[in-house]
Short mmCIF file of N, CA and C in Angstrom, two decimals:
data_model
loop_
_atom_site.label_atom_id
_atom_site.label_comp_id
_atom_site.label_asym_id
_atom_site.label_seq_id
_atom_site.Cartn_x
_atom_site.Cartn_y
_atom_site.Cartn_z
N UNK A 1 11.36 9.23 -24.32
CA UNK A 1 10.92 10.37 -24.41
C UNK A 1 9.52 10.26 -23.98
N UNK A 2 8.74 8.98 -24.54
CA UNK A 2 7.86 8.45 -24.00
C UNK A 2 7.54 7.63 -22.77
N UNK A 3 8.10 6.91 -22.86
CA UNK A 3 9.15 6.38 -21.11
C UNK A 3 8.89 7.25 -19.77
N UNK A 4 9.44 8.69 -20.28
CA UNK A 4 8.98 9.86 -19.43
C UNK A 4 8.26 10.05 -18.87
N UNK A 5 7.49 10.18 -20.31
CA UNK A 5 5.25 10.99 -19.81
C UNK A 5 5.06 9.55 -19.02
N UNK A 6 4.87 8.06 -19.55
CA UNK A 6 4.95 7.30 -18.55
C UNK A 6 4.82 7.38 -17.29
N UNK A 7 6.19 7.54 -16.74
CA UNK A 7 6.53 7.86 -15.40
C UNK A 7 6.04 8.42 -14.67
N UNK A 8 6.07 9.76 -15.57
CA UNK A 8 5.21 11.08 -15.21
C UNK A 8 3.86 10.78 -14.60
N UNK A 9 3.20 9.84 -15.76
CA UNK A 9 1.81 9.76 -15.32
C UNK A 9 1.39 8.73 -13.89
N UNK A 10 2.49 8.16 -14.04
CA UNK A 10 2.51 7.03 -13.34
C UNK A 10 3.00 8.10 -11.68
N UNK A 11 3.94 8.52 -11.87
CA UNK A 11 3.93 9.41 -10.36
C UNK A 11 2.75 10.28 -9.96
N UNK A 12 2.22 10.98 -11.23
CA UNK A 12 0.60 11.79 -10.68
C UNK A 12 -0.41 10.89 -9.93
N UNK A 13 -0.72 9.44 -10.49
CA UNK A 13 -1.45 8.77 -10.00
C UNK A 13 -1.25 7.90 -8.32
N UNK A 14 -0.09 7.99 -8.28
CA UNK A 14 0.15 7.62 -7.09
C UNK A 14 0.12 8.89 -6.08
N UNK A 15 0.75 10.30 -5.88
CA UNK A 15 0.11 11.23 -5.70
C UNK A 15 -1.20 11.94 -5.35
N UNK A 16 -1.95 11.90 -6.52
CA UNK A 16 -3.37 11.71 -6.30
C UNK A 16 -3.66 10.54 -4.99
N UNK A 17 -3.30 9.11 -4.98
CA UNK A 17 -3.58 7.98 -4.19
C UNK A 17 -3.24 8.65 -2.70
N UNK A 18 -2.05 9.48 -2.85
CA UNK A 18 -1.44 10.22 -1.17
C UNK A 18 -2.76 11.11 -1.11
N UNK A 19 -3.12 12.67 -1.63
CA UNK A 19 -3.57 13.39 -0.95
C UNK A 19 -5.28 12.30 -0.82
N UNK A 20 -6.13 11.32 -1.31
CA UNK A 20 -7.25 10.86 -1.38
C UNK A 20 -7.02 9.95 0.12
N UNK A 21 -5.60 9.70 0.31
CA UNK A 21 -5.46 8.83 1.79
C UNK A 21 -5.43 9.99 2.67
N UNK A 22 -4.76 10.87 2.49
CA UNK A 22 -4.92 12.22 3.42
C UNK A 22 -6.02 12.40 3.95
N UNK A 23 -7.20 12.73 2.94
CA UNK A 23 -8.25 13.50 3.24
C UNK A 23 -9.56 12.27 3.77
N UNK A 24 -8.79 10.98 3.57
CA UNK A 24 -9.56 10.07 4.36
C UNK A 24 -8.70 9.69 5.78
N UNK A 25 -7.95 9.90 6.11
CA UNK A 25 -7.71 9.83 7.50
C UNK A 25 -7.59 10.83 7.77
N UNK A 26 -7.95 12.24 7.64
CA UNK A 26 -8.00 13.07 8.30
C UNK A 26 -9.87 13.27 9.08
N UNK A 27 -10.70 12.31 7.56
CA UNK A 27 -11.58 12.45 8.01
C UNK A 27 -12.38 11.06 9.12
N UNK A 28 -11.18 10.73 9.08
CA UNK A 28 -11.54 9.73 10.00
C UNK A 28 -10.98 9.74 11.11
N UNK A 29 -10.43 10.51 11.68
CA UNK A 29 -9.93 11.11 12.91
C UNK A 29 -10.68 12.15 13.17
N UNK A 30 -11.37 13.31 12.42
CA UNK A 30 -12.33 14.10 13.07
C UNK A 30 -13.45 13.19 13.08
N UNK A 31 -13.94 12.55 12.92
CA UNK A 31 -15.07 11.64 12.76
C UNK A 31 -15.08 11.18 14.29
N UNK A 32 -13.80 10.57 14.45
CA UNK A 32 -13.83 9.70 15.72
C UNK A 32 -13.39 11.16 16.96
N UNK A 33 -12.65 12.46 16.58
CA UNK A 33 -13.12 13.38 17.64
C UNK A 33 -14.47 13.71 17.65
N UNK A 34 -15.39 14.08 16.91
CA UNK A 34 -16.39 14.26 17.16
C UNK A 34 -17.21 13.35 17.72
N UNK A 35 -17.10 12.20 17.99
CA UNK A 35 -17.81 10.62 18.68
C UNK A 35 -17.62 11.06 19.71
N UNK A 36 -16.08 11.35 19.74
CA UNK A 36 -15.49 11.37 21.17
C UNK A 36 -16.49 12.70 22.23
N UNK A 37 -16.68 13.94 21.43
CA UNK A 37 -17.14 15.14 22.58
C UNK A 37 -18.24 15.00 22.55
N UNK A 38 -19.28 14.31 21.31
CA UNK A 38 -20.65 14.39 21.45
C UNK A 38 -21.27 12.94 21.75
N UNK A 39 -20.46 11.87 21.69
CA UNK A 39 -20.83 10.27 21.91
C UNK A 39 -21.60 9.74 20.94
N UNK A 40 -22.22 10.58 20.02
CA UNK A 40 -23.03 10.28 18.51
C UNK A 40 -21.71 10.64 17.33
N UNK A 41 -21.12 9.46 16.78
CA UNK A 41 -20.31 9.81 15.58
C UNK A 41 -21.27 9.89 14.18
N UNK A 42 -20.93 10.95 13.58
CA UNK A 42 -21.71 10.93 12.28
C UNK A 42 -20.83 9.55 11.05
N UNK A 43 -21.96 8.68 11.18
CA UNK A 43 -21.36 7.12 10.44
C UNK A 43 -21.52 7.58 8.78
N UNK A 44 -21.81 8.46 8.42
CA UNK A 44 -21.28 8.47 6.89
C UNK A 44 -20.14 9.44 6.94
N UNK A 45 -19.88 10.02 7.46
CA UNK A 45 -18.90 10.87 7.45
C UNK A 45 -17.65 9.96 7.45
N UNK A 46 -17.80 8.62 8.88
CA UNK A 46 -16.83 7.89 9.03
C UNK A 46 -15.87 6.93 8.04
N UNK A 47 -17.73 6.39 7.49
CA UNK A 47 -18.03 5.29 6.43
C UNK A 47 -16.84 6.32 4.86
N UNK A 48 -16.97 7.32 5.21
CA UNK A 48 -16.75 8.62 3.58
C UNK A 48 -15.30 7.98 3.89
N UNK A 49 -14.67 8.46 5.44
CA UNK A 49 -13.20 8.34 5.18
C UNK A 49 -12.11 7.35 5.17
N UNK A 50 -13.26 5.68 5.39
CA UNK A 50 -13.20 4.72 5.39
C UNK A 50 -12.64 4.16 3.73
N UNK A 51 -13.89 5.01 2.70
CA UNK A 51 -13.78 4.28 1.37
C UNK A 51 -12.86 5.39 0.91
N UNK A 52 -12.63 6.67 1.41
CA UNK A 52 -11.69 7.23 0.92
C UNK A 52 -10.35 6.63 0.99
N UNK A 53 -9.47 6.40 2.29
CA UNK A 53 -8.41 5.44 2.61
C UNK A 53 -8.23 4.34 1.97
N UNK A 54 -9.30 3.71 1.51
CA UNK A 54 -9.00 2.44 0.83
C UNK A 54 -8.72 2.96 -0.61
N UNK A 55 -9.49 3.77 -1.59
CA UNK A 55 -9.00 4.30 -2.67
C UNK A 55 -7.85 4.93 -2.57
N UNK A 56 -7.88 5.69 -1.85
CA UNK A 56 -6.34 6.50 -2.02
C UNK A 56 -5.37 5.52 -2.14
N UNK A 57 -4.99 4.72 -1.19
CA UNK A 57 -4.02 3.38 -0.51
C UNK A 57 -4.27 2.59 -1.89
N UNK A 58 -5.49 2.59 -2.60
CA UNK A 58 -5.08 1.63 -3.90
C UNK A 58 -4.74 1.82 -4.89
N UNK A 59 -4.76 3.07 -5.03
CA UNK A 59 -5.03 3.91 -6.35
C UNK A 59 -3.31 4.38 -6.01
N UNK A 60 -2.31 4.55 -4.62
CA UNK A 60 -1.06 4.69 -4.91
C UNK A 60 0.03 3.63 -5.10
N UNK A 61 -0.72 2.79 -4.16
CA UNK A 61 0.14 0.97 -4.65
C UNK A 61 0.15 0.76 -6.57
N UNK A 62 -0.77 1.27 -7.10
CA UNK A 62 -1.42 0.74 -8.58
C UNK A 62 -0.22 2.01 -9.57
N UNK A 63 -0.12 3.09 -8.72
CA UNK A 63 0.63 4.04 -9.12
C UNK A 63 2.26 3.45 -9.52
N UNK A 64 2.76 2.84 -7.88
CA UNK A 64 3.52 2.46 -7.56
C UNK A 64 4.29 0.56 -8.42
N UNK A 65 3.31 -0.06 -8.43
CA UNK A 65 3.53 -1.23 -9.16
C UNK A 65 3.60 -0.46 -10.38
N UNK A 66 2.97 -0.26 -11.02
CA UNK A 66 3.21 0.39 -11.97
C UNK A 66 4.79 1.20 -12.96
N UNK A 67 5.03 2.02 -12.06
CA UNK A 67 6.46 2.46 -11.81
C UNK A 67 7.68 1.28 -11.36
N UNK A 68 7.32 0.46 -10.73
CA UNK A 68 8.04 -0.33 -10.66
C UNK A 68 8.34 -1.49 -11.72
N UNK A 69 7.30 -1.67 -12.45
CA UNK A 69 7.43 -2.59 -13.15
C UNK A 69 8.07 -1.76 -14.64
N UNK A 70 8.09 -0.41 -14.97
CA UNK A 70 8.76 0.60 -15.90
C UNK A 70 10.40 -0.04 -15.44
N UNK A 71 10.77 0.75 -13.97
CA UNK A 71 12.22 0.40 -14.00
C UNK A 71 12.67 -1.14 -14.07
N UNK A 72 11.98 -2.12 -13.61
CA UNK A 72 12.05 -3.27 -13.90
C UNK A 72 13.20 -3.79 -15.32
N UNK A 73 11.84 -3.10 -15.98
CA UNK A 73 11.82 -3.66 -17.46
C UNK A 73 13.13 -2.85 -18.38
N UNK A 74 13.82 -2.32 -17.48
CA UNK A 74 15.54 -1.68 -17.93
C UNK A 74 16.43 -2.54 -18.07
#
C-alpha cells in the first residue's frame, strides 16, 4: 500500500514536469515566431520559456529516476 502511494506520487511529479516542459516549449516557440514577425523578440518571454523547459525536464527526470529506483529495488 505504501509502495503504491510512492509510485503514484512519483508519477505525479513526472507529469508535472512534462506539463512545465510543454509550457516552456510553447513559450519558446511563440517568442521565436514573434521575433520573426516583428524583428524584436520578447527576451523575458524567451528566458521564462528556457527556465520552464529546464525546470520541467529536471522535474520529469527526478520522477523517472525515483520510479526506476522503486522498480529496481523489487
